[in-house]
GROMACS .gro file of C-alpha atoms in nm:
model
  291
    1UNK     CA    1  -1.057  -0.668  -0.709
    2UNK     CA    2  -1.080  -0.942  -0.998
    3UNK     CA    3  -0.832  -1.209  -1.072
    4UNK     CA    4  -0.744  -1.203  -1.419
    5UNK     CA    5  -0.526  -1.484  -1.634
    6UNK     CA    6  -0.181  -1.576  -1.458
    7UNK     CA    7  -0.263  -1.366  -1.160
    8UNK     CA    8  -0.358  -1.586  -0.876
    9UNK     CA    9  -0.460  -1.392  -0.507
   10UNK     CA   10  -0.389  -1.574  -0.193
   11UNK     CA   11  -0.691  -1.507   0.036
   12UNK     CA   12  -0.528  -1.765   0.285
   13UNK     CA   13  -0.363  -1.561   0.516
   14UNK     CA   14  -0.445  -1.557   0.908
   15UNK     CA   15  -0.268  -1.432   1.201
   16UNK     CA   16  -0.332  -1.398   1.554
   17UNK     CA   17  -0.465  -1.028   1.633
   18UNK     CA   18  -0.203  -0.789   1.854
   19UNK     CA   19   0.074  -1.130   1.898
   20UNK     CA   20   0.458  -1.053   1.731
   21UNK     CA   21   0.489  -1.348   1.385
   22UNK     CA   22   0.873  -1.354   1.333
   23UNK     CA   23   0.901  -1.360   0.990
   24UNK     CA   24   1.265  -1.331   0.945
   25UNK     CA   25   1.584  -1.260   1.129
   26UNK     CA   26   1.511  -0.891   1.162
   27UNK     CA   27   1.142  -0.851   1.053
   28UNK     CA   28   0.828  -0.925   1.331
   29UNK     CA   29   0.467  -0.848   1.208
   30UNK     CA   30   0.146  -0.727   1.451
   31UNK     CA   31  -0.124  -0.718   1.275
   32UNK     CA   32  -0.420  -0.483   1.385
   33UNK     CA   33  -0.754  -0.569   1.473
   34UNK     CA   34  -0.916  -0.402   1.136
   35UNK     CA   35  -1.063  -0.640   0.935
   36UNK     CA   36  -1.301  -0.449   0.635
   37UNK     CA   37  -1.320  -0.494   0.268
   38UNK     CA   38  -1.022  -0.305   0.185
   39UNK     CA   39  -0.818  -0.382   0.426
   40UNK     CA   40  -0.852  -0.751   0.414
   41UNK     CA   41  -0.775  -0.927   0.788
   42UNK     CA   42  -0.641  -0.601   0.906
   43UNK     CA   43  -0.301  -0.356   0.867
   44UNK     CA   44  -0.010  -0.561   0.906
   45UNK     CA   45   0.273  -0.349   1.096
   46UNK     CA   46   0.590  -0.440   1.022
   47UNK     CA   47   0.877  -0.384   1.263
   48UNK     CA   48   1.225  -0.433   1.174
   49UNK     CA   49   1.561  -0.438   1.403
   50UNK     CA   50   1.712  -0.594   1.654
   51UNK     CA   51   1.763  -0.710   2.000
   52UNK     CA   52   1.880  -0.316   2.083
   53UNK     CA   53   1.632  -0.109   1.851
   54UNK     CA   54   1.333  -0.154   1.634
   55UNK     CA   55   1.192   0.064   1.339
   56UNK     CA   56   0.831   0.048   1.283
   57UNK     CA   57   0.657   0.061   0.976
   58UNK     CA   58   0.303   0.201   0.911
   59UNK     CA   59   0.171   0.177   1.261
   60UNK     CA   60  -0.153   0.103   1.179
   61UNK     CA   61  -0.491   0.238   1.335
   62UNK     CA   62  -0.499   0.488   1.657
   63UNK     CA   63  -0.690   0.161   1.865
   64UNK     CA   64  -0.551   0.136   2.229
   65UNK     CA   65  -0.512  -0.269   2.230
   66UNK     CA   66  -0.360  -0.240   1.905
   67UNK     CA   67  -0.069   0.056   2.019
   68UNK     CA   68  -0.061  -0.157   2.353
   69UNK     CA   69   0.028  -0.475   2.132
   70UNK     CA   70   0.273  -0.255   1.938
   71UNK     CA   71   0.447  -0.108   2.286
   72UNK     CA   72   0.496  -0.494   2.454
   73UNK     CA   73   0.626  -0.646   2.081
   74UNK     CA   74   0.875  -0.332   2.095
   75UNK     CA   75   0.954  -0.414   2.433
   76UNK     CA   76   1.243  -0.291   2.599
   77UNK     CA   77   1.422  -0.139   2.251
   78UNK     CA   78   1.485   0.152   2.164
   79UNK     CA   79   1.241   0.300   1.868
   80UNK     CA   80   1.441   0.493   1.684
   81UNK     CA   81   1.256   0.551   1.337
   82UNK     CA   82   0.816   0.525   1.248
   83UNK     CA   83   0.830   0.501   0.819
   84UNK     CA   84   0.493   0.550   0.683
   85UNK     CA   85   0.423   0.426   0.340
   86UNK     CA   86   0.132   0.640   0.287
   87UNK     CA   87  -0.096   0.832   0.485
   88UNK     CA   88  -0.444   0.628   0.471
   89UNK     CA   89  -0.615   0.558   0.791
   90UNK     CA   90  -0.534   0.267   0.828
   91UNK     CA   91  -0.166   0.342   0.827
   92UNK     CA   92  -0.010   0.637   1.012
   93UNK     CA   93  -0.263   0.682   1.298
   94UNK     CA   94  -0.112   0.541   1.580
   95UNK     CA   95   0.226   0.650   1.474
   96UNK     CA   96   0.133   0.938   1.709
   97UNK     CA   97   0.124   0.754   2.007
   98UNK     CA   98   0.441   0.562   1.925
   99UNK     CA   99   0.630   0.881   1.892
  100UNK     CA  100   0.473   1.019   2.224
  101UNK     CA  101   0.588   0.721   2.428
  102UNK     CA  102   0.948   0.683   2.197
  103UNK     CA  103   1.031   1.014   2.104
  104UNK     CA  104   1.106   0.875   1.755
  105UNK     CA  105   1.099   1.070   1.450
  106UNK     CA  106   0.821   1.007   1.151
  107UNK     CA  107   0.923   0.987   0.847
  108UNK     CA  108   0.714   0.963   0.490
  109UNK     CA  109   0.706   1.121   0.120
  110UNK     CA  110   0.476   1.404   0.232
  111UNK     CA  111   0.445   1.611   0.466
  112UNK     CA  112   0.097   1.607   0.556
  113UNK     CA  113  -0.161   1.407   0.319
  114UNK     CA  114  -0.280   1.586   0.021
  115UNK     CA  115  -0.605   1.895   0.065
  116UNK     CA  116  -0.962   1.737   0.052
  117UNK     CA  117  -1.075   1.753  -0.310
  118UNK     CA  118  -1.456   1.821  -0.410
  119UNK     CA  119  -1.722   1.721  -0.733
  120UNK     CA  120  -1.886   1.946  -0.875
  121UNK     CA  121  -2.197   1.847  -0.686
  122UNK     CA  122  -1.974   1.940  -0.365
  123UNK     CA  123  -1.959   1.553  -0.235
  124UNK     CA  124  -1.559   1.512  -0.121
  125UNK     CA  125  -1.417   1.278  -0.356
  126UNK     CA  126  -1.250   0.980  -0.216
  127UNK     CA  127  -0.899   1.084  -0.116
  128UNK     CA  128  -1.106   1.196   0.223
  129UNK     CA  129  -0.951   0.890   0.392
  130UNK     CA  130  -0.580   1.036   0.416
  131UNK     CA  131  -0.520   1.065   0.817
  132UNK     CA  132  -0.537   1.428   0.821
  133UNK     CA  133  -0.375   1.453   1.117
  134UNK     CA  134  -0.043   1.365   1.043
  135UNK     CA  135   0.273   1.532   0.974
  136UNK     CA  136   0.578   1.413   0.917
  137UNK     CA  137   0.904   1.510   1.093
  138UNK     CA  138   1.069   1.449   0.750
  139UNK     CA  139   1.015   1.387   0.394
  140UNK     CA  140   1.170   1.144   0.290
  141UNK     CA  141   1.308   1.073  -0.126
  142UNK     CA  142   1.334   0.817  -0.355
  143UNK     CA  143   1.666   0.676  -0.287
  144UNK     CA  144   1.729   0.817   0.014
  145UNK     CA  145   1.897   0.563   0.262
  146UNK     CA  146   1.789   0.514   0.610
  147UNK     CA  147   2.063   0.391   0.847
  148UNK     CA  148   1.915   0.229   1.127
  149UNK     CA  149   2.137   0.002   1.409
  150UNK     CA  150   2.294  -0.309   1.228
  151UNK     CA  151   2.024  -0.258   0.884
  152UNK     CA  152   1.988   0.026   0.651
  153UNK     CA  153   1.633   0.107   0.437
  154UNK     CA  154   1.653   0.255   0.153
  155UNK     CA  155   1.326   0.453   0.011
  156UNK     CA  156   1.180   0.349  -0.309
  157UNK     CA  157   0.878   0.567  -0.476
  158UNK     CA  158   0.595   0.426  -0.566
  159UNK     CA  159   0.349   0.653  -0.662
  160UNK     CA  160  -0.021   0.538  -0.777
  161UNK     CA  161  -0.200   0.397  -0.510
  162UNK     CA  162  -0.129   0.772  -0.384
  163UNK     CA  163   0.078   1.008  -0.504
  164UNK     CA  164   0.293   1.015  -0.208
  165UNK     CA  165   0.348   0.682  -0.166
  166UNK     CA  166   0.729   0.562  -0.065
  167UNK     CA  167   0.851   0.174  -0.012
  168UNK     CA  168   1.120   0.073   0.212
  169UNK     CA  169   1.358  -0.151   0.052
  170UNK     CA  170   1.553  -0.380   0.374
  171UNK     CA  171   1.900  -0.400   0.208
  172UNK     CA  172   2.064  -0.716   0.399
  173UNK     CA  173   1.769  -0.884   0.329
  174UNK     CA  174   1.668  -0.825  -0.044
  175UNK     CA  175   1.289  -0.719   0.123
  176UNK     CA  176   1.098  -0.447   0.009
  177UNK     CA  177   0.785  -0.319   0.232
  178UNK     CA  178   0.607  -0.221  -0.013
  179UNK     CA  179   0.262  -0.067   0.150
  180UNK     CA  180  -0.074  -0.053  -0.057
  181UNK     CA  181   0.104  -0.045  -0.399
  182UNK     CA  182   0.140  -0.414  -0.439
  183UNK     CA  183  -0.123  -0.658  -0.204
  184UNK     CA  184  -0.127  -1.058  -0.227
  185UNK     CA  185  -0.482  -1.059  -0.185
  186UNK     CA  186  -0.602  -0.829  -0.426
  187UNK     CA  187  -0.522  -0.530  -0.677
  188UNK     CA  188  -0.502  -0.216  -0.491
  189UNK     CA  189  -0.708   0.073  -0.558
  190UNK     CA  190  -0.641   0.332  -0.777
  191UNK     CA  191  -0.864   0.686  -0.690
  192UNK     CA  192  -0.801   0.966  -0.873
  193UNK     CA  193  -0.738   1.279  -0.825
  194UNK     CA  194  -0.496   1.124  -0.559
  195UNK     CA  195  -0.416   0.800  -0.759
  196UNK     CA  196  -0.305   0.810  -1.070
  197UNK     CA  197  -0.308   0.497  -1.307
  198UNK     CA  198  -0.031   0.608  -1.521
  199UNK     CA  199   0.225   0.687  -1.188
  200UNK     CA  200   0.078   0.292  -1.084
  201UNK     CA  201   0.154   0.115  -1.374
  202UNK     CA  202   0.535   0.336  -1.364
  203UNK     CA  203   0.601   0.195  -1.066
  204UNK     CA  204   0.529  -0.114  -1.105
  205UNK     CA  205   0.784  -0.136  -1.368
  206UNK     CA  206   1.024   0.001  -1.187
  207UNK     CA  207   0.966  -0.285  -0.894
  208UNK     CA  208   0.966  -0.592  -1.179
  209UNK     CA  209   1.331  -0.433  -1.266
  210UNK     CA  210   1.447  -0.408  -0.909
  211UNK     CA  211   1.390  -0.800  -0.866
  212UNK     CA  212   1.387  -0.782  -0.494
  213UNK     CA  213   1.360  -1.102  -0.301
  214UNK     CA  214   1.059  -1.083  -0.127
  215UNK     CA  215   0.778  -0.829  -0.089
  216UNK     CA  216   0.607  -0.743   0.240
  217UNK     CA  217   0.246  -0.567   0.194
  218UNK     CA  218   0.048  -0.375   0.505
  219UNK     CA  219  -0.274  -0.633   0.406
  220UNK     CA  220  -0.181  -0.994   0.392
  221UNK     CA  221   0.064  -1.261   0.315
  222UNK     CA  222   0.411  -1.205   0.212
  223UNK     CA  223   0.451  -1.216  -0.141
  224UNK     CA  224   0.773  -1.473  -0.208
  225UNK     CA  225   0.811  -1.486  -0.578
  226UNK     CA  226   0.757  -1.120  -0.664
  227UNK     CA  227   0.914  -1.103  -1.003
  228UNK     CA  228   0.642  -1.325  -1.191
  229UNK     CA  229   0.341  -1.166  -0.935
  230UNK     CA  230   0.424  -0.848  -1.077
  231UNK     CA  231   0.481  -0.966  -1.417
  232UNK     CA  232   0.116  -1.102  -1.413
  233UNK     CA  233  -0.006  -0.769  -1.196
  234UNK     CA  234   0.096  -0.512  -1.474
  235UNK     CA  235  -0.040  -0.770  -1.741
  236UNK     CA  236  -0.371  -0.778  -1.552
  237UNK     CA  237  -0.414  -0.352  -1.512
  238UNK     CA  238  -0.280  -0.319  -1.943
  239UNK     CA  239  -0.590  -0.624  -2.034
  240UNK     CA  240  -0.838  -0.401  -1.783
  241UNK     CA  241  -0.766  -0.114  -1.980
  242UNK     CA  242  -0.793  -0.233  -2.306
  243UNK     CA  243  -1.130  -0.356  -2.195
  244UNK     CA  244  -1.194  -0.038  -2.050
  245UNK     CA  245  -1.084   0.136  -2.365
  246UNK     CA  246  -1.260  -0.090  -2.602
  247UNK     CA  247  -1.617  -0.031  -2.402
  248UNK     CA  248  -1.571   0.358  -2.449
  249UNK     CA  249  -1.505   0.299  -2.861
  250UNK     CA  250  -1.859   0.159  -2.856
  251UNK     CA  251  -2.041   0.414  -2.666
  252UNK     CA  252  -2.018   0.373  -2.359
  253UNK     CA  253  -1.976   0.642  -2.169
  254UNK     CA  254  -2.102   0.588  -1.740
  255UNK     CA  255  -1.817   0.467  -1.550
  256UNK     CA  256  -2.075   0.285  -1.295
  257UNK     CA  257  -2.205   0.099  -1.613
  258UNK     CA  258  -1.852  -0.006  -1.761
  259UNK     CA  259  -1.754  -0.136  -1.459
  260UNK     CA  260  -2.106  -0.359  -1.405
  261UNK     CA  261  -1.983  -0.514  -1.732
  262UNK     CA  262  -1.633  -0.574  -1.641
  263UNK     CA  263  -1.663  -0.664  -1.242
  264UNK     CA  264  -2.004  -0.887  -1.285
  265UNK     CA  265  -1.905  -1.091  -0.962
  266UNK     CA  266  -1.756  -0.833  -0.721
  267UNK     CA  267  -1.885  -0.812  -0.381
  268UNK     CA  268  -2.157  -0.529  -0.347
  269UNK     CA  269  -1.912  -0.327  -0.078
  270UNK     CA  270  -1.661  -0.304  -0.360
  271UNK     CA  271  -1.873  -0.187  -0.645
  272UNK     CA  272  -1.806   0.179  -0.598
  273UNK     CA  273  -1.438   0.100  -0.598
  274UNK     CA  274  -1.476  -0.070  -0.930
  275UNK     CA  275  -1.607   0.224  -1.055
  276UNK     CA  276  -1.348   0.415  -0.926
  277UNK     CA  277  -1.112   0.191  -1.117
  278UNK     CA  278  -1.263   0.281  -1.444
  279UNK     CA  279  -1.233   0.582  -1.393
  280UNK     CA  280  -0.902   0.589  -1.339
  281UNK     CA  281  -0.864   0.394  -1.632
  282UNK     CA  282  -1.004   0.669  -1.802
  283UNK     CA  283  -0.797   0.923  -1.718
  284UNK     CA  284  -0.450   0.728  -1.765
  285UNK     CA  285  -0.637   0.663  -2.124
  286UNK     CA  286  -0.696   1.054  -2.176
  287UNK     CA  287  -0.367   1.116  -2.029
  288UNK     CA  288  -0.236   0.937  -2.361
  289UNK     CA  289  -0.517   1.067  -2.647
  290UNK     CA  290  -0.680   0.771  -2.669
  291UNK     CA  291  -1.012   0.900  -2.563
   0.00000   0.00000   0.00000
């Protein structure tokens, strides 16, 4: 979505499709072969160990080059642990085949993505792009700690984007993977009745106090100075609501029309996202009496 003052998107990022990019002494990323406009060059799967075991994180799409690349970059160690952030398509797919060759465990904040909501014109509202096949082998909680060989994860929530959305915090190496709740490239999307606005802004105050080191999103670049990103993140979502709010106090009253006004340049294959922004705008500004 749009820029806004002090917040600055890096739209840079490439990598080669199915090939392992060290990025530090523990953490390799493969990035899938799903380029679309929301999930920028593709889901970046992150996999984090060492020369005797790896843990994977959000496996990405069910694509047979793709769990093929996954399988060689994994190699001969032993898989011990697949951490989902969140249950979207483009996420926990392919964790299936991962277990079924590994025998590793899944592990996420939910145990199966949340029921398929309807309008009241019967249309099924846009949470319909959970991975409705998946279930985890166990929930997992905020602060829970993962000890993995030689590394431990800790689990940080970070509801919003959905409400069962968990980070993974690498302890040794002050790096949090932090999913679809915080992207380099863009805001992330906030649909309600899944998202919530209010749980998104939460959590991203609880990530400016955690000051980790570095942030690792599923879509694009690594985010290395995440304290004043997120500074300028939750700065950009309060000045969107105001503006939100302030179009409401003088009539209007059409989500699809507020955000024409406040998204004039977005890309047409976005527009229905914008408006799904407002809207959750509008119900984190209920939420508080405002409206």
């Amino acid at each position: 979505m749009a820029e806004g003052p002090g917040l600055t998107f890096d739209r840079d990022f490439t990598a080669p499709y199915g090939v392992p990019v060290a990025l530090s002494p523990r953490v390799t990323r493969v990035l899938a072969p799903n380029p679309g406009p929301f999930t920028f060059r593709g889901t970046g799967v992150y996999l984090v160990g060492t020369h005797d075991s790896v843990v994977v994180i959000d496996p990405g799409p069910d694509l047979a080059g793709h769990v093929a690349a996954l399988r060689h970059a994994i190699g001969g160690r032993k898989l011990s642990h697949i951490l989902i952030t969140h249950t979207h398509r483009d996420h926990s797919p392919a964790a299936a085949a991962l277990k079924a060759f590994s025998g590793a465990r899944t592990f996420a904040m939910a145990a199966a993505p949340p029921p398929a909501t309807h309008t009241a014109g019967g249309a099924v509202a846009v949470d319909e792009a959970h991975d409705r096949d998946f279930v985890a082998d166990e929930i997992v909680r905020d602060g829970q700690v993962i000890a993995a060989d030689g590394f431990t994860l800790t689990c940080v929530a970070t509801p919003g984007h959905t409400a069962g959305h968990m980070a993974y915090a690498l302890e040794e190496e002050g790096a949090l993977f932090c999913g679809d709740h915080v992207m380099g490239w863009s805001t992330s999307v906030i649909a309600p009745p899944d998202g919530s606005m209010g749980a998104y802004m939460a959590s991203l105050e609880k990530l400016i106090a955690r000051k980790d080191r570095i942030l690792y999103p599923t879509h694009g670049a690594s985010i290395t100075a995440p304290g004043d990103y997120l500074r300028a993140l939750l700065l950009h979502r309060r000045e969107r609501e105001a503006q939100v709010l302030a179009a409401w106090r003088q009539g209007a009253r059409d989500a699809d029309a507020i955000a024409r006004a406040l998204y004039p340049a977005i890309a047409p294959a976005l527009a229905a996202a914008a408006a799904v922004q407002v809207r959750a705008h509008l119900a984190h500004l209920a939420g508080q009496g405002l409206l």
